[in-house]
mmCIF file of C-alpha atoms in Angstrom:
data_model
loop_
_atom_site.group_PDB
_atom_site.id
_atom_site.type_symbol
_atom_site.label_atom_id
_atom_site.label_comp_id
_atom_site.label_asym_id
_atom_site.label_seq_id
_atom_site.Cartn_x
_atom_site.Cartn_y
_atom_site.Cartn_z
ATOM 1 C CA UNK K 1 122.905 145.884 101.442
ATOM 2 C CA UNK K 2 120.105 146.093 104.796
ATOM 3 C CA UNK K 3 117.485 145.631 102.339
ATOM 4 C CA UNK K 4 119.491 142.516 101.079
ATOM 5 C CA UNK K 5 119.707 140.920 104.900
ATOM 6 C CA UNK K 6 116.273 141.418 105.586
ATOM 7 C CA UNK K 7 114.762 139.451 102.521
ATOM 8 C CA UNK K 8 117.340 136.564 103.382
ATOM 9 C CA UNK K 9 115.952 136.597 106.899
ATOM 10 C CA UNK K 10 112.114 136.596 105.815
ATOM 11 C CA UNK K 11 113.821 133.634 104.024
ATOM 12 C CA UNK K 12 115.008 132.389 106.490
ATOM 13 C CA UNK K 13 112.084 132.781 109.215
ATOM 14 C CA UNK K 14 109.487 131.006 106.462
ATOM 15 C CA UNK K 15 112.095 128.326 106.035
ATOM 16 C CA UNK K 16 112.365 127.474 109.675
ATOM 17 C CA UNK K 17 108.229 127.924 110.059
ATOM 18 C CA UNK K 18 108.154 125.247 107.047
ATOM 19 C CA UNK K 19 110.546 122.628 108.620
ATOM 20 C CA UNK K 20 109.426 123.574 112.222
ATOM 21 C CA UNK K 21 105.955 122.396 111.644
ATOM 22 C CA UNK K 22 106.857 120.225 109.336
ATOM 23 C CA UNK K 23 109.234 117.979 112.446
ATOM 24 C CA UNK K 24 106.024 118.673 114.307
ATOM 25 C CA UNK K 25 104.047 116.687 111.818
ATOM 26 C CA UNK K 26 106.376 114.210 111.988
ATOM 27 C CA UNK K 27 106.914 113.843 115.834
ATOM 28 C CA UNK K 28 104.259 114.650 117.587
ATOM 29 C CA UNK K 29 101.948 111.829 119.576
ATOM 30 C CA UNK K 30 98.962 113.585 119.494
ATOM 31 C CA UNK K 31 97.068 113.205 115.809
ATOM 32 C CA UNK K 32 95.292 116.562 115.874
ATOM 33 C CA UNK K 33 98.182 118.196 116.777
ATOM 34 C CA UNK K 34 100.221 116.449 113.716
ATOM 35 C CA UNK K 35 96.869 118.127 111.689
ATOM 36 C CA UNK K 36 96.897 121.857 112.990
ATOM 37 C CA UNK K 37 101.294 122.121 112.280
ATOM 38 C CA UNK K 38 100.923 120.622 108.889
ATOM 39 C CA UNK K 39 98.621 123.904 108.794
ATOM 40 C CA UNK K 40 101.576 125.416 109.291
ATOM 41 C CA UNK K 41 103.795 123.335 107.421
ATOM 42 C CA UNK K 42 100.787 124.406 104.784
ATOM 43 C CA UNK K 43 101.075 128.559 105.094
ATOM 44 C CA UNK K 44 105.144 128.554 105.059
ATOM 45 C CA UNK K 45 105.217 126.466 101.665
ATOM 46 C CA UNK K 46 102.756 129.208 100.336
ATOM 47 C CA UNK K 47 104.861 131.754 101.211
ATOM 48 C CA UNK K 48 107.868 130.351 100.052
ATOM 49 C CA UNK K 49 105.912 130.228 96.834
ATOM 50 C CA UNK K 50 105.443 134.031 97.155
ATOM 51 C CA UNK K 51 109.325 134.601 98.120
ATOM 52 C CA UNK K 52 109.496 133.134 94.366
ATOM 53 C CA UNK K 53 107.215 135.623 92.325
ATOM 54 C CA UNK K 54 104.716 132.836 92.918
ATOM 55 C CA UNK K 55 101.709 134.862 93.512
ATOM 56 C CA UNK K 56 99.134 132.746 91.750
ATOM 57 C CA UNK K 57 100.784 129.921 93.224
ATOM 58 C CA UNK K 58 100.538 131.015 96.980
ATOM 59 C CA UNK K 59 97.104 131.677 96.745
ATOM 60 C CA UNK K 60 96.161 128.533 95.344
ATOM 61 C CA UNK K 61 97.948 126.234 97.684
ATOM 62 C CA UNK K 62 96.208 128.189 100.106
ATOM 63 C CA UNK K 63 93.182 127.936 99.073
ATOM 64 C CA UNK K 64 93.419 124.411 97.898
ATOM 65 C CA UNK K 65 95.614 123.136 101.014
ATOM 66 C CA UNK K 66 94.942 124.849 103.609
ATOM 67 C CA UNK K 67 90.761 125.185 103.106
ATOM 68 C CA UNK K 68 90.120 121.996 101.443
ATOM 69 C CA UNK K 69 92.843 118.942 102.018
ATOM 70 C CA UNK K 70 93.479 120.137 105.126
ATOM 71 C CA UNK K 71 89.864 119.979 106.216
ATOM 72 C CA UNK K 72 89.428 116.802 104.724
ATOM 73 C CA UNK K 73 92.276 114.947 106.831
ATOM 74 C CA UNK K 74 90.355 116.858 109.818
ATOM 75 C CA UNK K 75 87.214 115.231 108.917
ATOM 76 C CA UNK K 76 89.415 111.973 108.699
ATOM 77 C CA UNK K 77 90.756 112.076 112.064
ATOM 78 C CA UNK K 78 86.935 113.382 113.730
ATOM 79 C CA UNK K 79 85.497 110.585 111.456
ATOM 80 C CA UNK K 80 88.196 107.475 112.122
ATOM 81 C CA UNK K 81 88.345 108.302 116.201
ATOM 82 C CA UNK K 82 85.799 108.122 118.564
ATOM 83 C CA UNK K 83 85.026 112.097 119.743
ATOM 84 C CA UNK K 84 85.180 110.752 123.412
ATOM 85 C CA UNK K 85 89.079 109.470 123.119
ATOM 86 C CA UNK K 86 90.965 112.532 123.811
ATOM 87 C CA UNK K 87 94.436 110.763 123.527
ATOM 88 C CA UNK K 88 93.966 110.267 119.752
ATOM 89 C CA UNK K 89 97.306 108.847 119.829
ATOM 90 C CA UNK K 90 99.083 107.509 117.063
ATOM 91 C CA UNK K 91 101.633 104.657 117.377
ATOM 92 C CA UNK K 92 104.881 105.190 115.587
ATOM 93 C CA UNK K 93 107.339 101.746 114.742
ATOM 94 C CA UNK K 94 110.398 101.117 113.285
ATOM 95 C CA UNK K 95 111.868 104.707 114.419
ATOM 96 C CA UNK K 96 115.488 104.677 114.726
ATOM 97 C CA UNK K 97 115.956 102.839 111.389
ATOM 98 C CA UNK K 98 113.260 105.232 109.480
ATOM 99 C CA UNK K 99 115.270 108.090 110.687
ATOM 100 C CA UNK K 100 118.548 106.331 109.445
ATOM 101 C CA UNK K 101 116.408 106.504 106.208
ATOM 102 C CA UNK K 102 115.640 109.906 106.555
ATOM 103 C CA UNK K 103 119.173 111.578 107.314
ATOM 104 C CA UNK K 104 120.422 109.306 105.073
ATOM 105 C CA UNK K 105 118.160 110.883 101.801
ATOM 106 C CA UNK K 106 118.371 114.082 103.536
ATOM 107 C CA UNK K 107 122.735 114.005 103.001
ATOM 108 C CA UNK K 108 122.718 112.199 99.905
ATOM 109 C CA UNK K 109 119.698 114.962 98.285
ATOM 110 C CA UNK K 110 121.740 117.997 99.720
ATOM 111 C CA UNK K 111 124.935 117.047 98.592
ATOM 112 C CA UNK K 112 123.427 116.552 95.127
ATOM 113 C CA UNK K 113 122.038 119.233 94.592
ATOM 114 C CA UNK K 114 124.778 121.083 96.028
ATOM 115 C CA UNK K 115 127.605 119.827 93.825
ATOM 116 C CA UNK K 116 125.295 119.975 90.711
ATOM 117 C CA UNK K 117 125.689 123.246 88.549
ATOM 118 C CA UNK K 118 122.871 123.746 88.122
ATOM 119 C CA UNK K 119 121.949 126.276 85.223
ATOM 120 C CA UNK K 120 121.597 129.344 86.822
ATOM 121 C CA UNK K 121 119.759 132.307 84.460
ATOM 122 C CA UNK K 122 119.376 134.687 87.894
ATOM 123 C CA UNK K 123 115.984 135.216 89.353
ATOM 124 C CA UNK K 124 113.909 136.438 87.005
ATOM 125 C CA UNK K 125 111.801 139.616 88.128
ATOM 126 C CA UNK K 126 108.955 139.393 89.781
ATOM 127 C CA UNK K 127 106.065 140.253 87.904
ATOM 128 C CA UNK K 128 102.561 139.164 88.088
ATOM 129 C CA UNK K 129 101.770 135.648 86.912
ATOM 130 C CA UNK K 130 97.809 135.282 86.873
ATOM 131 C CA UNK K 131 97.409 136.508 83.746
ATOM 132 C CA UNK K 132 100.618 134.547 82.364
ATOM 133 C CA UNK K 133 99.951 131.264 83.686
ATOM 134 C CA UNK K 134 96.182 131.533 82.571
ATOM 135 C CA UNK K 135 97.231 131.900 78.973
ATOM 136 C CA UNK K 136 99.251 128.863 79.284
ATOM 137 C CA UNK K 137 96.503 126.704 80.585
ATOM 138 C CA UNK K 138 94.703 127.676 77.261
ATOM 139 C CA UNK K 139 96.994 127.577 74.917
ATOM 140 C CA UNK K 140 99.811 125.245 75.700
ATOM 141 C CA UNK K 141 98.623 123.110 78.390
ATOM 142 C CA UNK K 142 94.528 122.569 77.005
ATOM 143 C CA UNK K 143 94.856 119.512 77.025
ATOM 144 C CA UNK K 144 96.581 118.061 80.611
ATOM 145 C CA UNK K 145 94.191 120.680 81.718
ATOM 146 C CA UNK K 146 90.723 118.957 80.526
ATOM 147 C CA UNK K 147 92.716 115.520 81.227
ATOM 148 C CA UNK K 148 92.509 117.188 85.198
ATOM 149 C CA UNK K 149 89.358 118.382 85.275
ATOM 150 C CA UNK K 150 88.173 114.650 84.076
ATOM 151 C CA UNK K 151 90.790 113.503 86.541
ATOM 152 C CA UNK K 152 88.785 115.288 89.375
ATOM 153 C CA UNK K 153 85.117 114.081 88.051
ATOM 154 C CA UNK K 154 86.779 110.562 88.129
ATOM 155 C CA UNK K 155 87.576 111.126 91.947
ATOM 156 C CA UNK K 156 84.781 113.035 92.963
ATOM 157 C CA UNK K 157 82.304 109.995 91.723
ATOM 158 C CA UNK K 158 85.234 107.433 93.038
ATOM 159 C CA UNK K 159 85.314 108.709 96.379
ATOM 160 C CA UNK K 160 81.257 109.109 96.988
ATOM 161 C CA UNK K 161 81.354 105.439 95.600
ATOM 162 C CA UNK K 162 83.936 103.905 97.860
ATOM 163 C CA UNK K 163 82.455 105.327 100.962
ATOM 164 C CA UNK K 164 79.095 104.466 99.944
ATOM 165 C CA UNK K 165 79.744 100.546 99.185
ATOM 166 C CA UNK K 166 80.506 100.269 102.139
ATOM 167 C CA UNK K 167 77.268 101.261 104.277
ATOM 168 C CA UNK K 168 75.248 98.875 101.938
ATOM 169 C CA UNK H 1 121.916 136.657 98.152
ATOM 170 C CA UNK H 2 119.129 133.770 98.223
ATOM 171 C CA UNK H 3 119.692 131.452 96.020
ATOM 172 C CA UNK H 4 118.405 128.154 93.987
ATOM 173 C CA UNK H 5 120.421 126.307 96.980
ATOM 174 C CA UNK H 6 118.875 127.526 99.395
ATOM 175 C CA UNK H 7 115.154 126.618 98.168
ATOM 176 C CA UNK H 8 116.248 122.820 97.066
ATOM 177 C CA UNK H 9 117.722 122.173 100.559
ATOM 178 C CA UNK H 10 114.002 123.368 102.584
ATOM 179 C CA UNK H 11 112.788 121.003 99.948
ATOM 180 C CA UNK H 12 115.212 118.570 100.950
ATOM 181 C CA UNK H 13 114.474 118.456 104.149
ATOM 182 C CA UNK H 14 110.479 118.342 103.365
ATOM 183 C CA UNK H 15 110.848 115.221 101.458
ATOM 184 C CA UNK H 16 112.670 113.548 103.895
ATOM 185 C CA UNK H 17 110.323 114.439 106.877
ATOM 186 C CA UNK H 18 107.183 113.111 104.892
ATOM 187 C CA UNK H 19 109.311 110.180 103.920
ATOM 188 C CA UNK H 20 109.947 109.583 107.824
ATOM 189 C CA UNK H 21 106.084 110.089 108.748
ATOM 190 C CA UNK H 22 105.230 107.951 105.807
ATOM 191 C CA UNK H 23 107.328 105.128 106.894
ATOM 192 C CA UNK H 24 106.463 105.939 110.792
ATOM 193 C CA UNK H 25 103.025 105.955 111.188
ATOM 194 C CA UNK H 26 100.769 103.391 111.836
ATOM 195 C CA UNK H 27 97.589 105.479 111.473
ATOM 196 C CA UNK H 28 96.485 106.080 108.220
ATOM 197 C CA UNK H 29 95.315 109.306 107.907
ATOM 198 C CA UNK H 30 99.218 110.349 109.348
ATOM 199 C CA UNK H 31 100.765 108.718 106.572
ATOM 200 C CA UNK H 32 97.889 110.862 103.819
ATOM 201 C CA UNK H 33 100.038 113.975 105.908
ATOM 202 C CA UNK H 34 103.128 112.236 105.093
ATOM 203 C CA UNK H 35 102.092 112.280 100.946
ATOM 204 C CA UNK H 36 101.087 115.567 101.237
ATOM 205 C CA UNK H 37 104.424 117.345 103.056
ATOM 206 C CA UNK H 38 106.490 115.138 99.897
ATOM 207 C CA UNK H 39 103.891 116.631 97.205
ATOM 208 C CA UNK H 40 104.383 120.072 98.699
ATOM 209 C CA UNK H 41 108.514 119.531 98.672
ATOM 210 C CA UNK H 42 108.137 118.535 94.929
ATOM 211 C CA UNK H 43 105.673 121.527 93.998
ATOM 212 C CA UNK H 44 108.445 123.829 96.122
ATOM 213 C CA UNK H 45 111.585 122.690 93.467
ATOM 214 C CA UNK H 46 109.233 123.074 90.408
ATOM 215 C CA UNK H 47 109.022 127.065 91.510
ATOM 216 C CA UNK H 48 112.001 127.392 92.822
ATOM 217 C CA UNK H 49 113.195 126.020 88.841
ATOM 218 C CA UNK H 50 111.299 127.923 87.473
ATOM 219 C CA UNK H 51 111.915 131.275 88.537
ATOM 220 C CA UNK H 52 115.818 130.241 88.879
ATOM 221 C CA UNK H 53 116.447 128.218 86.070
ATOM 222 C CA UNK H 54 114.011 128.193 83.825
ATOM 223 C CA UNK H 55 112.843 131.990 83.336
ATOM 224 C CA UNK H 56 109.808 131.369 82.549
ATOM 225 C CA UNK H 57 105.984 129.755 84.005
ATOM 226 C CA UNK H 58 106.316 126.384 83.018
ATOM 227 C CA UNK H 59 107.426 124.861 86.186
ATOM 228 C CA UNK H 60 104.774 127.308 88.290
ATOM 229 C CA UNK H 61 101.430 125.214 85.508
ATOM 230 C CA UNK H 62 103.030 122.031 86.660
ATOM 231 C CA UNK H 63 102.959 122.850 90.040
ATOM 232 C CA UNK H 64 99.361 123.640 89.619
ATOM 233 C CA UNK H 65 98.493 119.914 88.157
ATOM 234 C CA UNK H 66 100.590 118.430 91.470
ATOM 235 C CA UNK H 67 97.718 120.571 93.819
ATOM 236 C CA UNK H 68 95.169 119.333 91.276
ATOM 237 C CA UNK H 69 96.390 115.730 91.500
ATOM 238 C CA UNK H 70 96.802 116.064 95.380
ATOM 239 C CA UNK H 71 93.457 117.160 95.353
ATOM 240 C CA UNK H 72 92.094 114.036 93.955
ATOM 241 C CA UNK H 73 94.162 111.916 96.026
ATOM 242 C CA UNK H 74 93.278 112.855 99.369
ATOM 243 C CA UNK H 75 90.001 112.684 98.680
ATOM 244 C CA UNK H 76 90.366 108.897 97.781
ATOM 245 C CA UNK H 77 92.472 108.023 100.350
ATOM 246 C CA UNK H 78 90.012 109.531 102.830
ATOM 247 C CA UNK H 79 87.132 107.366 101.334
ATOM 248 C CA UNK H 80 89.099 104.327 101.240
ATOM 249 C CA UNK H 81 90.273 104.952 104.699
ATOM 250 C CA UNK H 82 86.650 105.924 106.026
ATOM 251 C CA UNK H 83 85.432 102.252 104.462
ATOM 252 C CA UNK H 84 88.252 100.471 105.851
ATOM 253 C CA UNK H 85 87.333 101.597 109.698
ATOM 254 C CA UNK H 86 84.446 101.116 108.919
ATOM 255 C CA UNK H 87 85.196 96.982 107.940
ATOM 256 C CA UNK H 88 88.701 96.579 110.498
ATOM 257 C CA UNK H 89 87.258 98.973 112.921
ATOM 258 C CA UNK H 90 90.522 100.345 113.182
ATOM 259 C CA UNK H 91 92.941 102.768 110.970
ATOM 260 C CA UNK H 92 95.991 101.025 111.669
ATOM 261 C CA UNK H 93 97.661 99.902 108.431
ATOM 262 C CA UNK H 94 99.042 96.973 109.981
ATOM 263 C CA UNK H 95 95.290 95.667 110.697
ATOM 264 C CA UNK H 96 94.389 96.371 106.782
ATOM 265 C CA UNK H 97 95.241 93.202 105.815
ATOM 266 C CA UNK H 98 92.821 91.818 103.613
ATOM 267 C CA UNK H 99 91.845 92.830 100.187
ATOM 268 C CA UNK H 100 87.858 91.803 100.277
ATOM 269 C CA UNK H 101 85.667 94.655 101.287
#
């Protein structure tokens, strides 16, 4: 029983870190602060993945989001602002209407999710998932896997081309 | 015990924060951050359902594909933002009012 309580406490800590830092991303005035708060959001989501038994996905989240996308976003911030501009403020507009809309979306989603009777087979035992995911990707999902690799190639070439064409 | 509902509430909160970020921010890089929040919330749902409802790993494989698409989206989005910065000297989205490059 005590162990159960501890597990719940850990989940609530991770959830609080995730949602709290996401709130900082949204409400912070400084873009740099937003970007670094996003780091904690990604960490929190990775911890929640690990809590749900998705160990491979947690590692993937760390490598791709924290190591890749976040660095890319930081590059975006640095390259589009003058470095000596210490303010780096991001203006907001239509704040109050959007707050109402976002709250309405949250309440609607939460009510729907609570009222629906999801099929709940109970949590599956947490076993290492890497080998099974690799098998699924190579057997059942081989076509989407190849399409995803082509998509990444196209994105790579496209990104290089878009940036280069601007400089000519 | 932590159940499916807890994950769904966290993901709903992330989703509405992401919507808020996309709708209020003027800075294009900040809008991209909001899109990442939304994609993360969808991923969290997929992982939770894969654990509690489906009992197999298909949801996690879907989440991996979402991560792939998110990486491609971030790369292309930032390329467009940089190219826009070069042309209009600003990343405020309300100043991007022309399609001509």
